[in-house]
Amino acid sequence: MKKSHIQHLYNRAGFGILPNTINGLSGLSKARVVKALFDSSKKIDELKIATPEIDAYIAGLPEKKDPRVFRKLVKDSRRKLVLYNGMWIKRMAETKQDLRERMVLFWSNHFVVRTRNILFAQKFNNTLRKHALGDFREFVIAISKEPAMLDYLNNQQNRKNSPNENFARELMELFTLGEGNYSEKDIKESARAFTGWSHNFKGDYVLRKRQHDFGEKEFMGKTGNFDGGDIIQIILEQPQCAEFICKKIYLHFVNDTMYEPHIKELAKVFRKQYDITAVMEYIFLSDWFYEKKNIGNKIKSPADFLVGLQKTIPFTLEKPNQLIYVERLLGQVLLEPPNVAGWAEGRNWIDANTMMVRLKLPSVLYKDGTIAFDVKGEFEDDFEEFNKKNNLSRRLPATKKWSVFNENYGFLSYRDLASYILNGVMNEGTKTFLETLEKTSKQEFCIQLMSLPEYQLC
């Protein structure tokens, strides 16, 4: 397998690849390289943060909650969410289970939730991790019982005598079938099937039988005493489901422009068993995945951009909240999706504000530069005008591990370093421009490379 193709595979199926890893895989067949990628992701390592005070409170769950203690725990929960955000970024940058962690990021923007409860957020994140490459049928059922999901889409309020349709609607519109592939009656009947699906204070799923509608329902041409699991089974029997999921997979992993023949191929594979591993293997073993039009054509998400920086030159910001600040500037705060539809990908990642942040951030982090434009929407000037206003005032002190960079990239020539950092995305104009860059040191050169527009592509 060619080095450029291995690099492309790991850019899309993971978060990039180090030079020595490429060298180790180069020359192997595509089948062996792809197998190694999947083998490395078989293990499931949960991402956990210690929450001793909250755990102790729940374990001793008082009959009457002390409001002062409860408020303190709520505050502690929010602080832990900030830390968990940073842990997730670090996990993606350092993981050996590239594909599994990539899939977690993908599914987190498919099955979208938002919660201020660290226990629920952590549980949800690890459920994504557990099912990321497994059986999609089991995945949907597991997600439907998650406390974060039950709260976010109001299924806690879904009761026999007053059904709440929010979860049932999004289950079909955003998670399985897509808009236009179900009726209003389907929404109402499926909502009845999910009545009573709830959770206790600890976050464990419970079926509240008094709130559940055990009556007969009509759903997508079938009649029966359906519960939520039956509804999910019937949904997955619809051919539109496999096609809907495969479109999203294709857009994320292959190309922002859909190509129907390839999506139909994927849907055919996926619908056989709804095996996520099978459909991902099919993509990475196909010849069309490695076609020139599918390489270096996608804009990195803000999470990809940050993880890429972290993987190349690990950094730790002085205060955990500063990472949230950076993510907000870039337009994607993990664990804080804008709405139930998640973030729109592709070109939507970039606008005048976020592009300027991306070009500036490597210098801010690695050269103790400054940054001042506040959260999205305030900065409309071009870079020159911005500098004239002396707006460059905010520093983001960070500890940098240059030793990691030196070990992984220090032995490369300047030309090879550029090829790795820019993911091989170099036209003749870029190559000419690189010749003009000052090459005082490889560290300085790397920062310049990461400040180029080409670095935004993968």
XYZ file of C-alpha atoms in Angstrom, residues 1-2 4-6 8-9 12 28-31 34 250 253-255 259 262 265-266 279-295:
38
model
C 0.000 0.000 0.000
C 1.346 3.442 -0.916
C -0.031 8.468 0.645
C -2.936 6.011 0.792
C -2.024 4.882 4.312
C -5.332 9.126 3.769
C -6.770 6.060 5.519
C -10.199 9.669 7.796
C 1.878 -4.245 3.164
C -1.245 -5.078 1.205
C -4.338 -2.954 1.623
C -6.120 -5.863 3.282
C -7.006 -2.243 7.037
C -20.151 8.666 3.316
C -15.567 9.639 5.860
C -15.372 9.931 2.079
C -16.545 13.139 0.431
C -22.233 9.824 -5.042
C -21.418 4.237 -3.809
C -23.343 -0.174 -2.406
C -22.830 0.726 1.236
C -19.764 -1.269 6.257
C -16.644 0.565 7.458
C -14.421 -2.275 6.213
C -16.158 -2.122 2.848
C -15.344 1.578 2.556
C -11.687 1.282 3.517
C -11.119 -1.742 1.255
C -12.792 -0.178 -1.766
C -10.698 1.293 -4.559
C -12.870 4.388 -4.827
C -12.027 5.475 -1.273
C -8.446 6.088 -2.476
C -9.350 7.941 -5.677
C -7.700 11.335 -6.045
C -11.029 13.183 -5.792
C -11.546 11.765 -2.309
C -8.139 12.686 -0.893
